[in-house]
């Protein structure tokens, strides 16, 4: 029998599973489907570290369990292969991205196979291959023809180091997500997807999906729906007026000045009247240099300048108020102008103090004392100093004041969103060419579907130009083309698409990866979609995870799919830390799984990924923990030498039943760490009391999703099957074709008892509990009962008497 030697068995099973297509997803099967999806990786030259492996291990456990539960499982893998990292890597090394990407994919695929993951490799997709990106271009055309795609000059975020524009989402604290350089604002013509058309649907449908609340909140905030009012301030002796946006119309009587964004177009029209124009222009120039984040920073001092010589009129009380410009007001939000109410908005309060502007209290708290005049009072309350609206509460007053304004054509309700259209064009080489042609006669013309794909030319000099133009612009052979309409000599669009476009629909292609006629067959989508479980990192909360939802909704609207939410359930795995920091090559704290595979085997690596801590929490990697898991597998292995052929031991049988229940439930709830520990307890017990073959087989089935190689090997040994991976004569039935064990409810029930609950010695309640419950747990459960709480009331508990298996008495 020998000792446990993972090197001897793991490769063998990996080959056999592939040969026999054990994890193949079957389009024709009648079984219930389960689509289990991982966020596909970016193929980086460094390969995967154990942090990356964590989420993949989780999804693999669930996929394998589903298979044993009799589902037809789709568990695919592919490569998000276009984009800046590959291109930047290529620029550094001089190796063309098409080559380096292939190498990186090969290496990571090797790692994933060595880990024993059950991907259906027949469905592998690579986004930088023409047979994939042809359909990315097709998607672009569908959006274009549906009016959801347009080109426009816009102020955009430009990274001077990456020499390309960035989506708003790719700017973190004013810096480029990729290279950390400060991002500049530039005015450039760019392509956009009209995601804002879907803002409401993206918001409302969040209620339908089983996603972590944290991600939902981030998406809600990112979409940023704000229901408020626009209010019109007239500028006397002048035909201009200024509309402000506010969510607090109830505070209108407290408005003592208004503020415009420095870029507000009305300023241009007012120039001749502004007495301090020089200083104003200087201020505007300064503001333009700052990023949005800098401008909105809470802790930053608020600056501004008055437009001297002009006043505006507050429409409810006809009071004249001064007009300022200040960079804390953004042009792109609301109307780009605000009414300032220093008594009830802290930013305005600070600003008013600084520039000596009046602060008028118009809202009093319903009870208690207002924090004014020290700081602004921000909450709703009762109106004061507000003419006919005084004494109304804030909610009522908002309605009444809005009505008043509406009647006089001075305002009305509006809804604004923080969400902006998705900027998808990039001035970089390594991406999908945008399928548009510019004809001198016909103008902007989409490439015909039959002419797709527009191939990305292989070029040697793919360095970014930095002039807001893609390096493709220098490639004559690419640029020059004929107009599909009139045949005139025309030129191609040379920008490429943001890689997030590639990843917005990849999960659909897995259902039909080799289709040459369509991106996917409708019947296959119907069979497999939506995805039942999606696992990946939380860092994608407002980019990828919003974009895919948008794509699904568009495709549904266009009739290509029947669902509008692509992922029913989402799980975000916790990050793996080492030496207190997230693993990264630059910090030198990366653990390479290859090393763990070689030294302990993939099963140990997997088990440790599961065992290291709660699945959704960040956890520190520990080499000791790895050894512990290796030891556990050794014990499991050695048990095969001790099996009894008959006579079940009652104690072991009961423990097995309990373990089946625990493992089954804990896997469903992503409590993998307690799943592993339950199996450890069982194996320890089996070392003392040897199990029967049947009992041991149950253990192997429970272990199989987590440690597939050892489980398969031991399973086949018990069935006397020796399979040789080189000669395929001997068929075998994989453990993954076995049924997931069920437990016997009756055998578990016996382990409960009734705890009598007394208060001051009198019986007041009873509760059914697990036999092995601890005193602490029992106490917490009992105290949370309504009846018990009523009896104890406000009294202090002086003493607790706990008799295990019988009663608990509270002395009060
Ligand atoms: C007057 C007021 C009084 C406001 C008060 C608040 C409290 P949300 O909920 O985020 O939409 N605002 C409007 N447009 C702005 C812009 N372009 N740049 C910066 N700030 C802007 O916030 C709406 C509030 O944000 C608006 O309501 C406005 O300030 C400010 F006691 O108007 B409020
Ligand atoms: Zn033409």
mmCIF file of C-alpha atoms and ligand atoms in Angstrom, residues 438-443 445 482-488 490, ligand 2:
data_model
loop_
_atom_site.group_PDB
_atom_site.id
_atom_site.type_symbol
_atom_site.label_atom_id
_atom_site.label_comp_id
_atom_site.label_asym_id
_atom_site.label_seq_id
_atom_site.Cartn_x
_atom_site.Cartn_y
_atom_site.Cartn_z
ATOM 1 C CA UNK A 438 -14.931 57.353 -41.599
ATOM 2 C CA UNK A 439 -15.971 58.093 -45.149
ATOM 3 C CA UNK A 440 -15.383 61.589 -46.562
ATOM 4 C CA UNK A 441 -18.873 61.407 -48.130
ATOM 5 C CA UNK A 442 -20.984 59.283 -45.813
ATOM 6 C CA UNK A 443 -19.367 60.171 -42.536
ATOM 7 C CA UNK A 445 -20.143 54.230 -40.909
ATOM 8 C CA UNK A 482 -13.141 51.557 -48.565
ATOM 9 C CA UNK A 483 -16.461 52.899 -47.461
ATOM 10 C CA UNK A 484 -18.911 49.995 -47.208
ATOM 11 C CA UNK A 485 -21.577 52.389 -48.427
ATOM 12 C CA UNK A 486 -20.148 54.187 -51.448
ATOM 13 C CA UNK A 487 -16.712 52.653 -51.959
ATOM 14 C CA UNK A 488 -14.808 55.914 -51.474
ATOM 15 C CA UNK A 490 -11.987 55.986 -46.217
HETATM 16 ZN ZN1 LIG B 2 -19.107 56.489 -48.083
#
